[in-house]
Amino acid sequence: MNHYDVVAIGGGHNGLVAAAYLAKAGKKVLVLERKDYVGGGVTTRQLNTPGFWHDEHSSVHIMIQGNPMITQDELGLFKHFGLKYNYSDIPHATVFEDGSALITYRDLDKACESIASVSPRDAETYRRLALKAMGLLPMFLSGFYSPPLPMGAMAPAWACMPLSASCTATACRSRWAAAASCPNPWHAASSTTVARFAATARCAR
């Protein structure tokens, strides 16, 4: 009977990555998968009509782009296995029933121009959101793939971030305030519903 140091149950992307790192560390690993293919949520297959390929779960790989598995090619996916990412200039589009579409471009100006064709106010809000996210991303990525800082060191590190004050203020807002600050009348109707739900949930506690 074969003996293994580690048995990974499931050959999805998480199981495969974990098994690959363990194997790289010298462990004898067995991966068990009940399907006749591996890959889990990152597989692309012909699900119904021949010639049409569908992503079973993940259409874009976002947060993994900062992972040392990618940035430092720790598993040799680029060097030995030919991994290549093709980054589309149009990562997302929303198609409506009348055939019109709202296109979200990688280029922020073009994305805002597209959104402004529907709602100029939402385009301004999207720009503010995108710029804030760009400012926060380095901080989040720095904490994803390294041991966390001790609690005593986190406060001064956070205070040094340019957007720390606004982020702290946002985190401390009530659900009511967050829902009531939605940018346009369509959202306002939804925000009223959310605000009422938040108030009900708060009273129920």
PDB file of C-alpha atoms in Angstrom:
ATOM      1  CA  MET A   1       0.000   0.000   0.000  1.00  0.00           C
ATOM      2  CA  ASN A   2       1.295   3.447  -0.887  1.00  0.00           C
ATOM      3  CA  HIS A   3       2.043   5.848   1.918  1.00  0.00           C
ATOM      4  CA  TYR A   4       1.656   9.616   1.639  1.00  0.00           C
ATOM      5  CA  ASP A   5       2.605  12.490   3.888  1.00  0.00           C
ATOM      6  CA  VAL A   6      -0.455  14.485   2.837  1.00  0.00           C
ATOM      7  CA  VAL A   7      -3.749  13.608   1.157  1.00  0.00           C
ATOM      8  CA  ALA A   8      -5.558  16.576  -0.437  1.00  0.00           C
ATOM      9  CA  ILE A   9      -9.288  15.985  -0.719  1.00  0.00           C
ATOM     10  CA  GLY A  10     -10.426  17.800  -3.845  1.00  0.00           C
ATOM     11  CA  GLY A  11      -8.506  18.856  -6.921  1.00  0.00           C
ATOM     12  CA  GLY A  12      -9.878  22.384  -7.125  1.00  0.00           C
ATOM     13  CA  HIS A  13      -7.592  25.365  -7.463  1.00  0.00           C
ATOM     14  CA  ASN A  14      -7.094  25.706  -3.693  1.00  0.00           C
ATOM     15  CA  GLY A  15      -6.333  22.013  -3.233  1.00  0.00           C
ATOM     16  CA  LEU A  16      -3.943  21.963  -6.189  1.00  0.00           C
ATOM     17  CA  VAL A  17      -2.046  25.033  -4.997  1.00  0.00           C
ATOM     18  CA  ALA A  18      -1.705  23.643  -1.476  1.00  0.00           C
ATOM     19  CA  ALA A  19      -0.619  20.242  -2.805  1.00  0.00           C
ATOM     20  CA  ALA A  20       1.927  21.851  -5.148  1.00  0.00           C
ATOM     21  CA  TYR A  21       3.539  23.856  -2.355  1.00  0.00           C
ATOM     22  CA  LEU A  22       3.663  20.790  -0.113  1.00  0.00           C
ATOM     23  CA  ALA A  23       5.246  18.757  -2.898  1.00  0.00           C
ATOM     24  CA  LYS A  24       7.771  21.520  -3.510  1.00  0.00           C
ATOM     25  CA  ALA A  25       8.630  21.341   0.199  1.00  0.00           C
ATOM     26  CA  GLY A  26       9.480  17.651  -0.224  1.00  0.00           C
ATOM     27  CA  LYS A  27       6.264  16.022   0.920  1.00  0.00           C
ATOM     28  CA  LYS A  28       4.718  13.048  -0.838  1.00  0.00           C
ATOM     29  CA  VAL A  29       1.229  14.263  -1.756  1.00  0.00           C
ATOM     30  CA  LEU A  30      -1.862  12.518  -3.114  1.00  0.00           C
ATOM     31  CA  VAL A  31      -4.687  14.616  -4.608  1.00  0.00           C
ATOM     32  CA  LEU A  32      -8.129  12.958  -4.777  1.00  0.00           C
ATOM     33  CA  GLU A  33     -10.837  14.423  -7.031  1.00  0.00           C
ATOM     34  CA  ARG A  34     -14.232  12.833  -7.712  1.00  0.00           C
ATOM     35  CA  LYS A  35     -14.693  14.533 -11.101  1.00  0.00           C
ATOM     36  CA  ASP A  36     -12.888  13.389 -14.216  1.00  0.00           C
ATOM     37  CA  TYR A  37     -11.033  16.710 -14.431  1.00  0.00           C
ATOM     38  CA  VAL A  38      -9.268  19.007 -11.989  1.00  0.00           C
ATOM     39  CA  GLY A  39      -9.179  22.766 -11.563  1.00  0.00           C
ATOM     40  CA  GLY A  40     -12.373  23.514  -9.660  1.00  0.00           C
ATOM     41  CA  GLY A  41     -13.498  27.106 -10.052  1.00  0.00           C
ATOM     42  CA  VAL A  42     -10.834  28.067 -12.573  1.00  0.00           C
ATOM     43  CA  THR A  43     -11.765  25.558 -15.266  1.00  0.00           C
ATOM     44  CA  THR A  44     -13.056  26.585 -18.699  1.00  0.00           C
ATOM     45  CA  ARG A  45     -15.166  23.976 -20.494  1.00  0.00           C
ATOM     46  CA  GLN A  46     -17.710  23.505 -23.259  1.00  0.00           C
ATOM     47  CA  LEU A  47     -20.791  23.122 -21.099  1.00  0.00           C
ATOM     48  CA  ASN A  48     -23.636  23.106 -23.623  1.00  0.00           C
ATOM     49  CA  THR A  49     -22.989  24.157 -27.229  1.00  0.00           C
ATOM     50  CA  PRO A  50     -19.823  22.835 -28.904  1.00  0.00           C
ATOM     51  CA  GLY A  51     -17.389  25.635 -29.678  1.00  0.00           C
ATOM     52  CA  PHE A  52     -18.648  27.901 -26.886  1.00  0.00           C
ATOM     53  CA  TRP A  53     -16.416  27.919 -23.822  1.00  0.00           C
ATOM     54  CA  HIS A  54     -17.610  28.884 -20.354  1.00  0.00           C
ATOM     55  CA  ASP A  55     -15.764  29.728 -17.161  1.00  0.00           C
ATOM     56  CA  GLU A  56     -17.331  27.521 -14.515  1.00  0.00           C
ATOM     57  CA  HIS A  57     -16.735  30.045 -11.771  1.00  0.00           C
ATOM     58  CA  SER A  58     -13.912  32.562 -12.048  1.00  0.00           C
ATOM     59  CA  SER A  59     -13.868  34.858 -15.072  1.00  0.00           C
ATOM     60  CA  VAL A  60     -11.032  37.023 -13.788  1.00  0.00           C
ATOM     61  CA  HIS A  61      -8.163  36.352 -11.400  1.00  0.00           C
ATOM     62  CA  ILE A  62      -7.870  39.550  -9.391  1.00  0.00           C
ATOM     63  CA  MET A  63      -6.346  39.196  -5.932  1.00  0.00           C
ATOM     64  CA  ILE A  64      -4.025  36.377  -6.951  1.00  0.00           C
ATOM     65  CA  GLN A  65      -2.095  38.856  -9.105  1.00  0.00           C
ATOM     66  CA  GLY A  66      -0.281  40.016  -5.966  1.00  0.00           C
ATOM     67  CA  ASN A  67       0.439  36.478  -4.759  1.00  0.00           C
ATOM     68  CA  PRO A  68       4.117  35.418  -4.759  1.00  0.00           C
ATOM     69  CA  MET A  69       2.975  32.332  -6.663  1.00  0.00           C
ATOM     70  CA  ILE A  70       2.435  34.778  -9.544  1.00  0.00           C
ATOM     71  CA  THR A  71       4.746  37.711  -8.838  1.00  0.00           C
ATOM     72  CA  GLN A  72       7.750  35.490  -8.057  1.00  0.00           C
ATOM     73  CA  ASP A  73       6.658  32.424 -10.029  1.00  0.00           C
ATOM     74  CA  GLU A  74       7.170  30.273  -6.931  1.00  0.00           C
ATOM     75  CA  LEU A  75       5.662  27.164  -8.530  1.00  0.00           C
ATOM     76  CA  GLY A  76       7.222  27.692 -11.944  1.00  0.00           C
ATOM     77  CA  LEU A  77       3.840  28.146 -13.594  1.00  0.00           C
ATOM     78  CA  PHE A  78       5.236  30.683 -16.056  1.00  0.00           C
ATOM     79  CA  LYS A  79       8.700  29.221 -16.541  1.00  0.00           C
ATOM     80  CA  HIS A  80       7.882  25.529 -16.744  1.00  0.00           C
ATOM     81  CA  PHE A  81       4.168  25.245 -17.533  1.00  0.00           C
ATOM     82  CA  GLY A  82       3.523  28.139 -19.915  1.00  0.00           C
ATOM     83  CA  LEU A  83       1.084  30.157 -17.830  1.00  0.00           C
ATOM     84  CA  LYS A  84       0.223  33.444 -19.539  1.00  0.00           C
ATOM     85  CA  TYR A  85      -2.309  36.086 -18.588  1.00  0.00           C
ATOM     86  CA  ASN A  86      -4.082  38.082 -21.279  1.00  0.00           C
ATOM     87  CA  TYR A  87      -5.439  41.272 -19.736  1.00  0.00           C
ATOM     88  CA  SER A  88      -8.494  42.616 -21.547  1.00  0.00           C
ATOM     89  CA  ASP A  89      -9.041  46.352 -21.957  1.00  0.00           C
ATOM     90  CA  ILE A  90     -12.711  45.641 -21.188  1.00  0.00           C
ATOM     91  CA  PRO A  91     -12.829  43.386 -18.116  1.00  0.00           C
ATOM     92  CA  HIS A  92     -16.561  43.875 -17.496  1.00  0.00           C
ATOM     93  CA  ALA A  93     -19.732  44.922 -19.279  1.00  0.00           C
ATOM     94  CA  THR A  94     -23.370  44.992 -18.247  1.00  0.00           C
ATOM     95  CA  VAL A  95     -25.811  44.196 -21.072  1.00  0.00           C
ATOM     96  CA  PHE A  96     -29.411  45.331 -20.693  1.00  0.00           C
ATOM     97  CA  GLU A  97     -32.612  43.873 -22.134  1.00  0.00           C
ATOM     98  CA  ASP A  98     -32.901  46.556 -24.809  1.00  0.00           C
ATOM     99  CA  GLY A  99     -29.486  45.626 -26.194  1.00  0.00           C
ATOM    100  CA  SER A 100     -27.655  48.612 -24.731  1.00  0.00           C
ATOM    101  CA  ALA A 101     -24.563  48.056 -22.613  1.00  0.00           C
ATOM    102  CA  LEU A 102     -22.594  49.758 -19.877  1.00  0.00           C
ATOM    103  CA  ILE A 103     -18.918  49.010 -20.473  1.00  0.00           C
ATOM    104  CA  THR A 104     -16.359  49.170 -17.687  1.00  0.00           C
ATOM    105  CA  TYR A 105     -12.936  49.753 -19.194  1.00  0.00           C
ATOM    106  CA  ARG A 106      -9.578  49.268 -17.500  1.00  0.00           C
ATOM    107  CA  ASP A 107      -8.859  52.873 -18.410  1.00  0.00           C
ATOM    108  CA  LEU A 108     -10.529  54.942 -15.682  1.00  0.00           C
ATOM    109  CA  ASP A 109     -11.361  57.903 -17.933  1.00  0.00           C
ATOM    110  CA  LYS A 110     -13.025  55.681 -20.526  1.00  0.00           C
ATOM    111  CA  ALA A 111     -14.935  53.801 -17.811  1.00  0.00           C
ATOM    112  CA  CYS A 112     -16.235  57.059 -16.342  1.00  0.00           C
ATOM    113  CA  GLU A 113     -17.206  58.293 -19.788  1.00  0.00           C
ATOM    114  CA  SER A 114     -19.232  55.115 -20.320  1.00  0.00           C
ATOM    115  CA  ILE A 115     -20.957  55.423 -16.942  1.00  0.00           C
ATOM    116  CA  ALA A 116     -21.635  59.126 -17.527  1.00  0.00           C
ATOM    117  CA  SER A 117     -23.730  58.232 -20.571  1.00  0.00           C
ATOM    118  CA  VAL A 118     -26.205  56.765 -18.083  1.00  0.00           C
ATOM    119  CA  SER A 119     -25.553  58.858 -14.979  1.00  0.00           C
ATOM    120  CA  PRO A 120     -22.915  61.643 -14.750  1.00  0.00           C
ATOM    121  CA  ARG A 121     -23.260  61.645 -10.988  1.00  0.00           C
ATOM    122  CA  ASP A 122     -22.555  57.931 -10.768  1.00  0.00           C
ATOM    123  CA  ALA A 123     -19.532  58.424 -13.011  1.00  0.00           C
ATOM    124  CA  GLU A 124     -18.111  60.917 -10.509  1.00  0.00           C
ATOM    125  CA  THR A 125     -18.834  58.528  -7.656  1.00  0.00           C
ATOM    126  CA  TYR A 126     -17.186  55.650  -9.527  1.00  0.00           C
ATOM    127  CA  ARG A 127     -14.057  57.746 -10.091  1.00  0.00           C
ATOM    128  CA  ARG A 128     -13.805  58.572  -6.383  1.00  0.00           C
ATOM    129  CA  LEU A 129     -14.327  54.918  -5.482  1.00  0.00           C
ATOM    130  CA  ALA A 130     -11.718  53.716  -7.990  1.00  0.00           C
ATOM    131  CA  LEU A 131      -9.098  56.242  -6.857  1.00  0.00           C
ATOM    132  CA  LYS A 132      -9.689  55.330  -3.227  1.00  0.00           C
ATOM    133  CA  ALA A 133      -9.386  51.620  -4.040  1.00  0.00           C
ATOM    134  CA  MET A 134      -6.128  52.237  -5.911  1.00  0.00           C
ATOM    135  CA  GLY A 135      -4.747  54.004  -2.859  1.00  0.00           C
ATOM    136  CA  LEU A 136      -5.752  51.212  -0.495  1.00  0.00           C
ATOM    137  CA  LEU A 137      -4.698  48.261  -2.624  1.00  0.00           C
ATOM    138  CA  PRO A 138      -0.961  48.352  -1.745  1.00  0.00           C
ATOM    139  CA  MET A 139      -1.814  48.264   1.963  1.00  0.00           C
ATOM    140  CA  PHE A 140      -4.148  45.291   1.588  1.00  0.00           C
ATOM    141  CA  LEU A 141      -1.781  43.346  -0.657  1.00  0.00           C
ATOM    142  CA  SER A 142       1.107  43.880   1.734  1.00  0.00           C
ATOM    143  CA  GLY A 143      -0.847  42.086   4.441  1.00  0.00           C
ATOM    144  CA  PHE A 144      -2.195  39.212   2.369  1.00  0.00           C
ATOM    145  CA  TYR A 145       1.008  37.270   1.797  1.00  0.00           C
ATOM    146  CA  SER A 146       3.091  37.949   4.903  1.00  0.00           C
ATOM    147  CA  PRO A 147       2.625  37.315   8.636  1.00  0.00           C
ATOM    148  CA  PRO A 148       0.367  39.922  10.262  1.00  0.00           C
ATOM    149  CA  LEU A 149       1.849  42.730  12.307  1.00  0.00           C
ATOM    150  CA  PRO A 150       1.487  42.603  16.106  1.00  0.00           C
ATOM    151  CA  MET A 151      -1.564  44.547  17.241  1.00  0.00           C
ATOM    152  CA  GLY A 152       0.608  47.248  18.829  1.00  0.00           C
ATOM    153  CA  ALA A 153       2.336  47.927  15.529  1.00  0.00           C
ATOM    154  CA  MET A 154      -0.797  47.992  13.411  1.00  0.00           C
ATOM    155  CA  ALA A 155      -2.195  51.282  14.728  1.00  0.00           C
ATOM    156  CA  PRO A 156       0.800  53.493  13.821  1.00  0.00           C
ATOM    157  CA  ALA A 157       1.224  51.660  10.511  1.00  0.00           C
ATOM    158  CA  TRP A 158      -2.421  52.298   9.689  1.00  0.00           C
ATOM    159  CA  ALA A 159      -2.151  55.950  10.732  1.00  0.00           C
ATOM    160  CA  CYS A 160       0.643  56.467   8.191  1.00  0.00           C
ATOM    161  CA  MET A 161      -1.590  55.470   5.285  1.00  0.00           C
ATOM    162  CA  PRO A 162      -2.821  58.493   3.279  1.00  0.00           C
ATOM    163  CA  LEU A 163      -6.432  57.290   3.276  1.00  0.00           C
ATOM    164  CA  SER A 164      -6.529  55.966   6.831  1.00  0.00           C
ATOM    165  CA  ALA A 165      -8.697  58.769   8.220  1.00  0.00           C
ATOM    166  CA  SER A 166     -11.405  58.466   5.569  1.00  0.00           C
ATOM    167  CA  CYS A 167     -11.368  54.666   5.794  1.00  0.00           C
ATOM    168  CA  THR A 168     -11.725  54.743   9.561  1.00  0.00           C
ATOM    169  CA  ALA A 169     -14.604  57.205   9.231  1.00  0.00           C
ATOM    170  CA  THR A 170     -16.291  54.956   6.660  1.00  0.00           C
ATOM    171  CA  ALA A 171     -15.880  51.871   8.849  1.00  0.00           C
ATOM    172  CA  CYS A 172     -17.423  53.678  11.803  1.00  0.00           C
ATOM    173  CA  ARG A 173     -20.516  54.838   9.927  1.00  0.00           C
ATOM    174  CA  SER A 174     -23.817  53.234  10.791  1.00  0.00           C
ATOM    175  CA  ARG A 175     -25.578  51.073   8.235  1.00  0.00           C
ATOM    176  CA  TRP A 176     -28.302  53.711   8.125  1.00  0.00           C
ATOM    177  CA  ALA A 177     -25.854  56.472   7.198  1.00  0.00           C
ATOM    178  CA  ALA A 178     -24.140  54.319   4.601  1.00  0.00           C
ATOM    179  CA  ALA A 179     -27.426  53.348   2.946  1.00  0.00           C
ATOM    180  CA  ALA A 180     -28.811  56.886   3.005  1.00  0.00           C
ATOM    181  CA  SER A 181     -25.765  58.326   1.198  1.00  0.00           C
ATOM    182  CA  CYS A 182     -26.299  56.474  -2.108  1.00  0.00           C
ATOM    183  CA  PRO A 183     -25.648  58.763  -5.077  1.00  0.00           C
ATOM    184  CA  ASN A 184     -28.781  58.846  -7.227  1.00  0.00           C
ATOM    185  CA  PRO A 185     -32.592  58.531  -6.971  1.00  0.00           C
ATOM    186  CA  TRP A 186     -32.629  54.902  -8.194  1.00  0.00           C
ATOM    187  CA  HIS A 187     -30.159  53.977  -5.462  1.00  0.00           C
ATOM    188  CA  ALA A 188     -32.015  56.172  -3.003  1.00  0.00           C
ATOM    189  CA  ALA A 189     -35.084  53.962  -3.281  1.00  0.00           C
ATOM    190  CA  SER A 190     -32.945  50.931  -2.578  1.00  0.00           C
ATOM    191  CA  SER A 191     -31.114  52.726   0.229  1.00  0.00           C
ATOM    192  CA  THR A 192     -34.416  53.456   1.957  1.00  0.00           C
ATOM    193  CA  THR A 193     -35.220  49.743   1.965  1.00  0.00           C
ATOM    194  CA  VAL A 194     -31.742  48.865   3.222  1.00  0.00           C
ATOM    195  CA  ALA A 195     -31.911  51.560   5.878  1.00  0.00           C
ATOM    196  CA  ARG A 196     -35.257  50.277   7.154  1.00  0.00           C
ATOM    197  CA  PHE A 197     -33.874  46.737   7.260  1.00  0.00           C
ATOM    198  CA  ALA A 198     -30.795  47.962   9.139  1.00  0.00           C
ATOM    199  CA  ALA A 199     -32.963  49.807  11.634  1.00  0.00           C
ATOM    200  CA  THR A 200     -35.152  46.750  12.139  1.00  0.00           C
ATOM    201  CA  ALA A 201     -32.115  44.523  12.646  1.00  0.00           C
ATOM    202  CA  ARG A 202     -30.654  47.010  15.122  1.00  0.00           C
ATOM    203  CA  CYS A 203     -33.883  47.159  17.124  1.00  0.00           C
ATOM    204  CA  ALA A 204     -34.187  43.380  17.149  1.00  0.00           C
ATOM    205  CA  ARG A 205     -30.857  42.911  18.918  1.00  0.00           C
TER     206      ARG A 205
END
